[in-house]
XYZ file of C-alpha atoms in Angstrom:
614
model
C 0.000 0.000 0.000
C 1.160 3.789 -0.930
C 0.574 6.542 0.917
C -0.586 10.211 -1.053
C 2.257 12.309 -1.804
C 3.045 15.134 1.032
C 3.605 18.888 0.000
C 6.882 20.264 1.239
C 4.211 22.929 3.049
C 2.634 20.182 5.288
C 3.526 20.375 8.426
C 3.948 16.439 8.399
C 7.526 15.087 9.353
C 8.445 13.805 6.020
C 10.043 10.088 7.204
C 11.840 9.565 4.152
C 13.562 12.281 2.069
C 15.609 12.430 -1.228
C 19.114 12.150 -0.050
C 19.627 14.505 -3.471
C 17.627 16.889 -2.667
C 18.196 17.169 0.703
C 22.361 17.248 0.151
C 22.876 18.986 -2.867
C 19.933 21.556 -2.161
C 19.160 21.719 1.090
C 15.097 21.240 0.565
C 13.399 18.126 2.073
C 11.671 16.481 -0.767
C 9.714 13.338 -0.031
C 11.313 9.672 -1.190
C 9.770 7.981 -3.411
C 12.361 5.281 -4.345
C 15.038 3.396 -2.249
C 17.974 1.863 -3.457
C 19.768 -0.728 -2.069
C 23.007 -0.415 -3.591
C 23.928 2.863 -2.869
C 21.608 3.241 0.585
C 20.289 6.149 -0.471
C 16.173 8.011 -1.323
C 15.212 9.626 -4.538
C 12.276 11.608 -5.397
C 10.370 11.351 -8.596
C 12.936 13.964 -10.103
C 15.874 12.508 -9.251
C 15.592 8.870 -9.778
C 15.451 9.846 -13.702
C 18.769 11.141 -13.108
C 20.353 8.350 -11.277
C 22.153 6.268 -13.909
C 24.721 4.707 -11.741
C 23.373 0.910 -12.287
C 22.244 1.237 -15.751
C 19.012 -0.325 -17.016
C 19.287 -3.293 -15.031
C 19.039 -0.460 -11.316
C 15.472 0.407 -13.156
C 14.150 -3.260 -13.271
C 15.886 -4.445 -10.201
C 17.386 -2.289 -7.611
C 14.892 0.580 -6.039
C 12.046 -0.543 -3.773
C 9.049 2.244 -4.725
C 6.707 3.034 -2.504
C 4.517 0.018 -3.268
C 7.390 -1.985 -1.565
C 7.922 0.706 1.327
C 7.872 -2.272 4.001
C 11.380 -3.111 2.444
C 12.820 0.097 3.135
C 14.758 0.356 6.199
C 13.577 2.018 9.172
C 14.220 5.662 8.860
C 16.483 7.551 11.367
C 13.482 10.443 11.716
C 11.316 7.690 12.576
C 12.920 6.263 14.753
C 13.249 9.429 16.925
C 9.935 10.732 16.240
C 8.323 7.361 18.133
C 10.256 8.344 21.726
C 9.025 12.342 21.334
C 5.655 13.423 23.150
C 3.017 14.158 21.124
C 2.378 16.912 23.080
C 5.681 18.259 24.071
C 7.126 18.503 21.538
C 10.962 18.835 22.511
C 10.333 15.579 25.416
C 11.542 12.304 25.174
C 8.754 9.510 26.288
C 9.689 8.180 29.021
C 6.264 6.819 31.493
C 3.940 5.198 30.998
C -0.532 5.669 32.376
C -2.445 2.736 32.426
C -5.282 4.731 33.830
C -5.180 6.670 30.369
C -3.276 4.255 28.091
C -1.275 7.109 27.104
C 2.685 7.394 26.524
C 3.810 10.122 28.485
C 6.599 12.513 29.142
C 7.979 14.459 32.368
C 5.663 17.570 31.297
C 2.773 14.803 30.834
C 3.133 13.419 34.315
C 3.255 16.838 36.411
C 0.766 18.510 34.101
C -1.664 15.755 33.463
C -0.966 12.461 34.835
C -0.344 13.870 38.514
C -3.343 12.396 40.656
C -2.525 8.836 38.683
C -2.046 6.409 40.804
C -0.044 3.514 38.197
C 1.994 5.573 36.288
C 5.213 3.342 35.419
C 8.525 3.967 33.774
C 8.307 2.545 29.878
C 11.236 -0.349 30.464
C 8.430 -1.665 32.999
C 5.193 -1.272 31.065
C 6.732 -3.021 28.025
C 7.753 -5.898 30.018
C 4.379 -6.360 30.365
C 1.572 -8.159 28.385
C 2.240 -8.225 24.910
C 0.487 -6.850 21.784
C -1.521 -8.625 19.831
C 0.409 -7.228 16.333
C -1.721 -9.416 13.958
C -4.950 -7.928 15.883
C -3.337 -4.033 15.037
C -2.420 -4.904 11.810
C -6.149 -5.730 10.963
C -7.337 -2.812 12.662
C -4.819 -0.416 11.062
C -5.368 -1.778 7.585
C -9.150 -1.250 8.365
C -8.596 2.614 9.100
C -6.475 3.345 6.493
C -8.636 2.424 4.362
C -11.705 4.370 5.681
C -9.594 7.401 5.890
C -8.464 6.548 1.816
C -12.419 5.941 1.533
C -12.704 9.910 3.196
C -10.481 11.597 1.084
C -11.558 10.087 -1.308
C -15.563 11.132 -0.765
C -13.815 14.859 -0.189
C -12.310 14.734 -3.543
C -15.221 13.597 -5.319
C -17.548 16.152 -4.191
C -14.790 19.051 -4.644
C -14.941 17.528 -8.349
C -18.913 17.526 -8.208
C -18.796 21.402 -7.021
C -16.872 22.273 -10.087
C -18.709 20.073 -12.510
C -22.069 21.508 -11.105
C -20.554 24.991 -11.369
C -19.464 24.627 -14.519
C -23.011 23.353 -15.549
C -24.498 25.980 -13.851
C -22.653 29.165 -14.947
C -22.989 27.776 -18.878
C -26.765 27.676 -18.009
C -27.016 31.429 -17.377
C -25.450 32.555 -19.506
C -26.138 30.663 -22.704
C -30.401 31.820 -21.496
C -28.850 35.152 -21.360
C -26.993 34.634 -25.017
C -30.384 32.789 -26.410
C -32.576 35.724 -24.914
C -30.633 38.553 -26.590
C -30.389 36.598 -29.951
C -33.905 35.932 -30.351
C -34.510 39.567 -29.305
C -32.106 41.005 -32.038
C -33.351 39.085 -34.709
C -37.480 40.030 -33.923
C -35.721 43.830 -34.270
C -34.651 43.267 -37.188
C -37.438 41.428 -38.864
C -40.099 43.922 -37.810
C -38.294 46.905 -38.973
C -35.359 46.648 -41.768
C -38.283 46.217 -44.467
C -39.634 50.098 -43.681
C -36.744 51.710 -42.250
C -33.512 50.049 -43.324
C -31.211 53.042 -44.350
C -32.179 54.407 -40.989
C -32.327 51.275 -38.561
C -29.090 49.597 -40.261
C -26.451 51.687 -37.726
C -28.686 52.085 -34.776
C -29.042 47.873 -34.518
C -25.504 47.786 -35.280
C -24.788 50.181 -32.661
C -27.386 48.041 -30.062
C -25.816 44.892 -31.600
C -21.966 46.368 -30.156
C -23.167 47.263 -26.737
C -25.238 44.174 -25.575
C -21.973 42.401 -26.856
C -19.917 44.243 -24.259
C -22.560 43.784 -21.784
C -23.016 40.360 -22.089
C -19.204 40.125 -21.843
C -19.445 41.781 -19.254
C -22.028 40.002 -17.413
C -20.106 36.506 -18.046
C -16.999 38.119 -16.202
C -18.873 39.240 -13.190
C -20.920 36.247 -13.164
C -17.745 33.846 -13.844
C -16.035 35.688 -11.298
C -18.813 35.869 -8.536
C -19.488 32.047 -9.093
C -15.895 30.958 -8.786
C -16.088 32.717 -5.156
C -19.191 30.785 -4.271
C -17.015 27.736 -5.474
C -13.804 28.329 -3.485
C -15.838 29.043 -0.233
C -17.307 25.582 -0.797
C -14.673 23.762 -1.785
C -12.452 25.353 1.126
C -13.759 23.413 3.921
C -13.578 20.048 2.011
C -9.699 20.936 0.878
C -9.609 21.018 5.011
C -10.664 17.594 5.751
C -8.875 16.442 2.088
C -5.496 17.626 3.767
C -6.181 16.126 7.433
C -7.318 12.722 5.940
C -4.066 12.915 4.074
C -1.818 13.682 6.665
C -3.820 11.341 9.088
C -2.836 8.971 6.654
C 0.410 9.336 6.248
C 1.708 9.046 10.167
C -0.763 6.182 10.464
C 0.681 4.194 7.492
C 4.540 5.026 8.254
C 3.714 3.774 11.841
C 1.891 0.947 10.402
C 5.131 0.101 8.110
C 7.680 0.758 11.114
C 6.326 -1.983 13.769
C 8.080 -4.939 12.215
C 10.767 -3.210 11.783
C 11.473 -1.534 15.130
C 13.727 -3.439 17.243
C 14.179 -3.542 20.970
C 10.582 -4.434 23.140
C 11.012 -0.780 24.467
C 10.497 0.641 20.920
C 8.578 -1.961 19.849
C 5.654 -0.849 22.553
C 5.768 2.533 21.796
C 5.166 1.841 18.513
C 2.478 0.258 18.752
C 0.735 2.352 21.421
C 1.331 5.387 19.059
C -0.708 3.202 16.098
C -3.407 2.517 18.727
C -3.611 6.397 19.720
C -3.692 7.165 15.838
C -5.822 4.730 15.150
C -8.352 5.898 17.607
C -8.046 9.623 16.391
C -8.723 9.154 12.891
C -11.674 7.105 13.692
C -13.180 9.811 15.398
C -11.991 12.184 12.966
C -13.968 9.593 10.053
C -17.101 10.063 12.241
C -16.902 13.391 12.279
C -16.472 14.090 8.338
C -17.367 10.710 6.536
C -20.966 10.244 7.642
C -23.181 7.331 6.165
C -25.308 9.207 3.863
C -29.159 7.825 3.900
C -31.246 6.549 1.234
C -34.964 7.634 1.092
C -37.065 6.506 -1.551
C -38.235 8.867 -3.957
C -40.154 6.888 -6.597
C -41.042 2.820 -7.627
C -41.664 1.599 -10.651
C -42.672 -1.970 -10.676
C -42.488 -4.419 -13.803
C -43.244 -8.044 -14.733
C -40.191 -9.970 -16.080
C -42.161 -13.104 -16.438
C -41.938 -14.408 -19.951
C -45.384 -15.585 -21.776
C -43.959 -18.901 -22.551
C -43.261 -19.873 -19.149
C -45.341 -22.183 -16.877
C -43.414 -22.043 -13.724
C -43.408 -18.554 -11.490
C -40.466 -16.826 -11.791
C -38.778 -17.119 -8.575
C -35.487 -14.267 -8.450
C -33.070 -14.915 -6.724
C -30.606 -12.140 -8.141
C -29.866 -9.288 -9.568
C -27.029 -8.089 -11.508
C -26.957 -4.378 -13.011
C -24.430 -3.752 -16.208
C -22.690 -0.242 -16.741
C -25.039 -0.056 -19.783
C -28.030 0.378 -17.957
C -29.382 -2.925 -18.747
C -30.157 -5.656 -16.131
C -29.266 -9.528 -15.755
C -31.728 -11.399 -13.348
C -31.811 -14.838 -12.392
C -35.017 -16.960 -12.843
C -34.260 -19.812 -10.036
C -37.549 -21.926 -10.625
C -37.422 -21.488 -14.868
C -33.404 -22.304 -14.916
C -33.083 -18.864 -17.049
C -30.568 -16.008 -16.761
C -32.906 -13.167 -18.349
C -31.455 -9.618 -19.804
C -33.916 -6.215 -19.414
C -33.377 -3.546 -21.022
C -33.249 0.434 -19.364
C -37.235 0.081 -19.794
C -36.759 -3.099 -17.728
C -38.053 -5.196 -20.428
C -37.095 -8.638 -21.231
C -35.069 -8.446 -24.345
C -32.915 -12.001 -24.399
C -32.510 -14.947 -22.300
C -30.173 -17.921 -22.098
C -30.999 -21.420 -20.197
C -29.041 -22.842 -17.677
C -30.591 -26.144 -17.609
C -27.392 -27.733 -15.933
C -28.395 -26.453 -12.232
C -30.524 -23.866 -10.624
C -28.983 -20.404 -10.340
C -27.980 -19.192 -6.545
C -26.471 -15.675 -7.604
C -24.836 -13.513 -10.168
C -22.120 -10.327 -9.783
C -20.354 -8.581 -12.398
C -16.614 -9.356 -13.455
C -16.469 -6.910 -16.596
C -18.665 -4.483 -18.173
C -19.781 -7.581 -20.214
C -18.765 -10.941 -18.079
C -21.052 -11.813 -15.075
C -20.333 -14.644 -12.639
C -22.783 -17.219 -12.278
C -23.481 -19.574 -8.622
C -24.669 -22.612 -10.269
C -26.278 -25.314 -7.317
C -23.617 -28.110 -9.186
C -20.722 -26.894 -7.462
C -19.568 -24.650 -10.107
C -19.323 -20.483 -11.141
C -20.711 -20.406 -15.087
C -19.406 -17.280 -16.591
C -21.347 -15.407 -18.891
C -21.614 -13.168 -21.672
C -23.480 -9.969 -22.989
C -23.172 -8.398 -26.183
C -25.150 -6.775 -28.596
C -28.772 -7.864 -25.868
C -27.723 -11.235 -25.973
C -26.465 -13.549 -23.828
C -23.668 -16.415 -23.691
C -21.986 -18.991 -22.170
C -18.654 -18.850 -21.495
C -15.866 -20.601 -19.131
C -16.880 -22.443 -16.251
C -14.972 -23.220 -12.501
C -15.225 -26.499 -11.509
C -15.584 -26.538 -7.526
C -14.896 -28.890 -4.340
C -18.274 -27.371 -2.678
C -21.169 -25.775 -2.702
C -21.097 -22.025 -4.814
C -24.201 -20.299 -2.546
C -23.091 -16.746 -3.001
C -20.809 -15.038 -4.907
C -19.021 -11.101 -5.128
C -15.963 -9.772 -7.352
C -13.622 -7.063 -6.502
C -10.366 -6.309 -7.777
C -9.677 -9.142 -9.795
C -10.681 -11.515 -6.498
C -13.664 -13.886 -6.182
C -15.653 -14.711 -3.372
C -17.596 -17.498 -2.993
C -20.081 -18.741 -0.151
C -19.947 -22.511 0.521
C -23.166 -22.130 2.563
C -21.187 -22.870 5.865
C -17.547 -21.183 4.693
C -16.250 -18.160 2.603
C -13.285 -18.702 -0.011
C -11.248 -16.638 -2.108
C -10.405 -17.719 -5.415
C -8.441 -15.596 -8.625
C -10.664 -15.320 -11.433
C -8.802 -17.959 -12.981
C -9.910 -20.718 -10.682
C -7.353 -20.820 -8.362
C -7.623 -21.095 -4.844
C -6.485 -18.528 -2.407
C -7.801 -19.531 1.148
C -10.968 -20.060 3.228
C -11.626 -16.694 4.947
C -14.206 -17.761 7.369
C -15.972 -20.565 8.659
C -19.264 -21.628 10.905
C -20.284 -24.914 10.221
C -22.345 -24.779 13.651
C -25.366 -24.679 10.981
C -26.197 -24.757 7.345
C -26.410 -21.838 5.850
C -24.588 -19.636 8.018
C -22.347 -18.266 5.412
C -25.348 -17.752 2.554
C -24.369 -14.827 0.650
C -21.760 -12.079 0.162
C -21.007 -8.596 -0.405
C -17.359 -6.167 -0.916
C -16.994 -3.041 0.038
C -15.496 -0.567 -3.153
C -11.751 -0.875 -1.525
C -12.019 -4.708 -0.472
C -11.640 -3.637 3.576
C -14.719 -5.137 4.586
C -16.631 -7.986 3.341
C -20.829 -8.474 4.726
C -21.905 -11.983 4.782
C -25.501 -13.232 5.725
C -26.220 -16.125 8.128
C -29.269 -16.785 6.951
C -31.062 -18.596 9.684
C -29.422 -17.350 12.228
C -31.073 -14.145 11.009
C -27.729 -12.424 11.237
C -25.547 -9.435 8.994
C -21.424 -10.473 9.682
C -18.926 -7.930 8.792
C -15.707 -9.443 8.180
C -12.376 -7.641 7.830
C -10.434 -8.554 4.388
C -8.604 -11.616 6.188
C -11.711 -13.022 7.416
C -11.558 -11.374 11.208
C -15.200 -10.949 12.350
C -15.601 -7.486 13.405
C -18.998 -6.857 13.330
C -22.376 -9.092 14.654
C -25.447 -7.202 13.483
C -29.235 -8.510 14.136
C -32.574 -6.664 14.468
C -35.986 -7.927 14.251
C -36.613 -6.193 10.982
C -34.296 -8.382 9.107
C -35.356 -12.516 9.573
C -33.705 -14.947 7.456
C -31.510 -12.262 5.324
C -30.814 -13.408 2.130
C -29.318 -10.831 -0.998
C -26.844 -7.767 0.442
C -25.321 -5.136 -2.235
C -22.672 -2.275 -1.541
C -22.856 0.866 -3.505
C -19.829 2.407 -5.102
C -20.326 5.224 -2.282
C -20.085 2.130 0.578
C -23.213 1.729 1.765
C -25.144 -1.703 2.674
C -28.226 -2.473 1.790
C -29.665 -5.967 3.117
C -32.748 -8.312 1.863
C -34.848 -9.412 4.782
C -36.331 -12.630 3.187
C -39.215 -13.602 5.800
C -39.279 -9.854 7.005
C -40.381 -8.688 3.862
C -37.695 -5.666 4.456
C -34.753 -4.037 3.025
C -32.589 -2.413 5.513
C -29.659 0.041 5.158
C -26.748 -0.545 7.245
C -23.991 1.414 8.268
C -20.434 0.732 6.991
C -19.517 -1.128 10.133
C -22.366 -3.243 9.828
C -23.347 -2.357 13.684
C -26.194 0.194 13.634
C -29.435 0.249 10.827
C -29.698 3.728 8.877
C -32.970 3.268 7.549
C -36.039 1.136 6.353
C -35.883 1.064 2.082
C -38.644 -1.435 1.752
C -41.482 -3.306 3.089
C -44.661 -5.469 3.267
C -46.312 -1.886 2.815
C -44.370 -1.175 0.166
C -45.140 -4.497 -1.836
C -42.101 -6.435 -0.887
C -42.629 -10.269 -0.683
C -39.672 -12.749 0.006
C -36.781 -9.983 -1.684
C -33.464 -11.879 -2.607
C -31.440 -9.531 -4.146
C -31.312 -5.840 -4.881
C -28.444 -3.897 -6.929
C -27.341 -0.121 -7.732
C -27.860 1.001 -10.949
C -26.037 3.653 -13.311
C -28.298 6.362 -13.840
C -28.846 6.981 -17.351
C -31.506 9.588 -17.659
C -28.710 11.734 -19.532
C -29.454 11.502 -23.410
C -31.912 9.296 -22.546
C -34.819 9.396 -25.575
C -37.664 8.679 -23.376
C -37.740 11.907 -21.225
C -40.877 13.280 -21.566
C -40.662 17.846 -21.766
C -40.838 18.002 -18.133
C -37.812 15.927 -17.561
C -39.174 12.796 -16.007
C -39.641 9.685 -17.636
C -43.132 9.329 -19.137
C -44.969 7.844 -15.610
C -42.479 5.745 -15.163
C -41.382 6.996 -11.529
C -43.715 7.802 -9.455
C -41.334 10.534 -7.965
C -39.268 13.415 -9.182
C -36.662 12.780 -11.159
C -35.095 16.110 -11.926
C -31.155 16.265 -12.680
C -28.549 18.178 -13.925
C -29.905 17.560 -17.176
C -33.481 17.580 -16.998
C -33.222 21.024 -15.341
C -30.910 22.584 -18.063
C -33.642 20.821 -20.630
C -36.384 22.695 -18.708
C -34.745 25.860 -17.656
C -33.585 26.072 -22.013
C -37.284 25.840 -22.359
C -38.703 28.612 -19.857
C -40.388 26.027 -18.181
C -38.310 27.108 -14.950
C -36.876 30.464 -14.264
C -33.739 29.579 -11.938
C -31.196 27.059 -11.904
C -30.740 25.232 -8.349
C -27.519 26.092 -6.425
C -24.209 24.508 -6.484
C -24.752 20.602 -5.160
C -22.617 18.283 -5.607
C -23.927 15.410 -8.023
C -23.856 12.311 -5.296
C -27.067 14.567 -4.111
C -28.418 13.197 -7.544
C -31.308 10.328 -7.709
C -29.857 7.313 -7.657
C -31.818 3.839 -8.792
C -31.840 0.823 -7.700
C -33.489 -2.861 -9.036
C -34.798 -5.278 -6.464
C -36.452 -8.435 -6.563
C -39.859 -7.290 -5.348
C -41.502 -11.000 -4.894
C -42.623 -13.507 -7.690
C -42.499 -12.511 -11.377
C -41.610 -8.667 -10.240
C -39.092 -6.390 -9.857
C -39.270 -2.883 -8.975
C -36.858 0.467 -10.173
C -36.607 2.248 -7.166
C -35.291 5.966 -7.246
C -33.515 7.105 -3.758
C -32.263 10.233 -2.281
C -28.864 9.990 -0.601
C -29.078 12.054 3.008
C -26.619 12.757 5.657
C -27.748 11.412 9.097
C -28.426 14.246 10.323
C -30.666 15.666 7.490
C -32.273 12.654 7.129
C -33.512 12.745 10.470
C -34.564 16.233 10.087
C -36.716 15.148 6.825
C -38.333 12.192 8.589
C -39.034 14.180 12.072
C -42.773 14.730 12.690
């Protein structure tokens, strides 16, 4: 794992410098290279100019930062573990167990004085060990939240600009249209009767709304780009504290195995703890789990006329296209829907009922066949095909992709295969019951991975080496069955006999919110999936922007309101939001023969509390 680069502004100790750099020109650069040979960092910059081992150093010789845990440990680390934190210019040297904090001389009179146990550090770290494979997990865990953060900051500093951008054409192209049209009615109503005289005075007009509307694009341009800096400057805030967060917590992460001496060893890993805990609370504080609220349902029948036998769903599986796979379990049928949710294609599986589906490329899906095997699949052109198939020593229950890894629930056990068949290792186990390991999900960076124990009635969060780190149960959610996570990293869970589909936060500890239930229509739901929205340049919007009674809702977007607002059918534009504020849609398996589009509204806690209060 890399860490984001650091700007020589940050007031981050930089662990590793360019040895160039920092001898030749006295400016502390950060390393991104180490070579062995010569013992020595390079940035970027001056690893182009390091020729000293030919070719062969390029291939060979310098670690990157992708292989940073073969660096050595750095001098500046080294002496940054025994300085307070708080004092700066004090060497660590006690030890609270009342406050599990490292402390200096300044620590103890200031703070620590009433303490009754606090203990020189040669003492405390002759004590009970850590647990380092326990840290590791939980460090691995919070980097990747606070990666997950950034991140989520980025992307809606991106969305401000893209939205202003949108926004300040919008003006003044109505502006531009406005003036055009007027111009030309001038001219068409007089240069027949007056042209001699009304050639130079339209000429004239034509000049000066040409400076004004130059004009009014600079102030607007201007006055817009300071409503965009004042948004985006309290997101660059939390960008730069997630990345410097980051950084410590990953160059303490890489310096525990390497730190030598059970002194230095326990203040390493009590400094990891401490920055562990404060960039948790730091995630809580600026990475909230944003709530879905339905906004509109379609519902449609995706049983085929030919077919005797109900069709029973027990997945879904969305392509970037906008069409839709979904697996008939009763008719032995994968069937393909278009954006209108229409059956378009099919292909039978008549070798073994189909468990579940999930999406290896834009146009290969993964299919848990009950005959111990994954059949891959095709889709080109609306149709569908088989492909390659995995052969497997037990049962293939559930299945998820992510990053070229696949995931497979036995029913009682969780593997981890390559895509080519290979095994990598059973991540979990419970074979206290059937079933307890029934289907899967991955979160977008692979930290966390949500299984369902299906009659145990029971949500498991695992952490990506198959630690259990989360137990979640609530009597809205008997015998889950289908879970999906968004690209944003939220869970959404099918309650099979409770008719309901939950949201559940990241940890998989708490429930967020009720998505669907018996009220709503639900029966028995298996599976549910996000969907690309794809009302841009989509042919079916109706002049109002939403999509001919399909949606029950609104479905107003960037788009729809530029189509409108071109049209005079609305006289402002919206202010700047970013676009994960958009609709987004969703397919789930409603009950027998049915599925249903649902269109949610993404919330902050907080706001979505405020929305739903009486």
């Amino acid at each position: 794992m890399a860490t984001s680069g650091i700007s020589r502004n940050s007031d981050v100790v930089m662990y590793y410098c360019c040895t160039i750099c920092k001898t030749e020109r006295s400016v502390e650069i950060d390393a991104d290279f180490y070579c062995e040979k010569c013992l020595k960092y390079f940035c970027r910059t001056c690893i182009n100019s390091h020729r000293q081992h030919g070719w062969w150093f390029y291939k060979e010789s310098p670690y990157g930062k992708d292989k940073i845990r073969k660096w050595p440990l750095s001098k500046k680390m080294e002496t940054s573990l025994l300085i307070c934190i708080i004092h700066k210019r004090e060497k660590l040297t006690m030890f609270c167990p009342d406050h599990n904090h490292l402390c200096c001389s300044q620590c103890v009179e200031l703070i620590h004085r009433r303490c009754l146990q606090v203990t020189p550090l040669p003492q405390a770290a002759s004590g009970k060990s850590t647990n380092f494979k326990n840290l590791s997990v939980r460090t691995e865990n919070t980097l990747s939240q606070m990666k997950q953060c950034q991140t989520y900051q980025e992307d809606r500093m991106m969305s401000l600009k893209v939205s202003y951008k949108e926004h300040e054409r919008l003006i003044v192209d109505g502006l531009r249209v406005n003036i055009v049209s007027y111009l030309r009615q001038c001219e068409t109503s007089t240069v027949n009767t007056t042209h001699e005289y009304m050639q130079y005075p339209i000429s004239e007009m034509r000049e000066k709304i040409k400076y004004l509307l130059a004009d009014f694009e600079k102030s607007t341009i201007k006055e817009k780009k300071e409503e965009l800096n004042l948004k985006q400057a309290p997101l660059k805030v939390v960008r730069n504290s997630c990345i410097r967060l980051h950084y410590e917590l990953f160059h303490l992460h890489v310096a525990i195995p390497k730190v030598l001496g059970k002194e230095l060893s326990f203040i390493a890993s009590k400094k990891c703890l401490e920055n562990i805990q404060q960039s948790n609370i730091f995630i809580k504080e600026n990475f909230p789990n944003h709530v879905f609220t339905v906004n509109g349902k379609s519902v449609h029948n995706v049983k085929m006329p030919s077919e005797s036998s109900a069709c029973h769903i027990t997945a879904v599986c969305a392509l970037p296209n906008g069409q839709v796979l979904v697996a008939d379990y009763y008719n032995e049928r994968v069937k393909l829907l278009n954006q209108q949710y229409q059956v378009v294609s099919h292909l039978d599986v008549r070798d073994g009922f189909i468990h579940d589906m999930c999406l290896i490329t834009p146009t290969e899906v993964a299919v848990a066949m009950s005959k111990y095997e994954v059949q891959f699949i095709t889709v080109s052109q609306s149709q569908i095909a088989k492909g390659r198939n995995l052969k497997l020593q037990h049962r293939c229950r559930g299945i998820a992709h992510n990053q070229g890894d696949l995931y497979i629930c036995s029913g009682t056990a969780l593997y981890k295969f390559t895509l080519s068949g290979e095994l990598v290792c059973r991540l979990y186990e419970d074979s206290s019951a059937d079933l307890t390991v029934f289907k899967c999900a991955v979160s977008p960076t692979g930290d966390r991975l949500y299984i369902t124990s299906h009659w145990q009635h029971k949500l498991l969060t695992l952490a990506r080496d198959g630690t259990l780190l989360a137990t979640y149960t609530n009597p809205a959610l008997v015998y889950p069955s289908g879970l999906h996570v968004t690209p944003a990293g939220q869970v959404l869970v099918c309650g099979a006999w409770s008719h309901t589909v939950l949201q559940v936060d990241r940890e998989g500890e708490s429930k967020l919110a009720n998505l669907a239930t018996w009220g709503d229509g639900v029966r028995w739901p298996e599976s549910c999936v996000h969907l690309l929205l794809t009302d841009v340049g989509d042919k079916h919007d109706a002049e109002d922007g939403r999509k001919d009674g399909r949606t029950e809702g609104p479905t107003d977007n960037a788009k729809t309101i530029s189509l409108r607002l071109w049209r005079g059918m609305i006289k402002t534009t919206a202010p700047l939001l970013p676009l994960d504020l958009r609709p987004q849609r969703f397919c789930l398996a409603l009950k027998r023969d049915v599925i249903a589009a649902l269109m949610l509204l993404s919330f902050s806690k907080t706001e979505y509390h405020i929305l739903n209060s009486p």
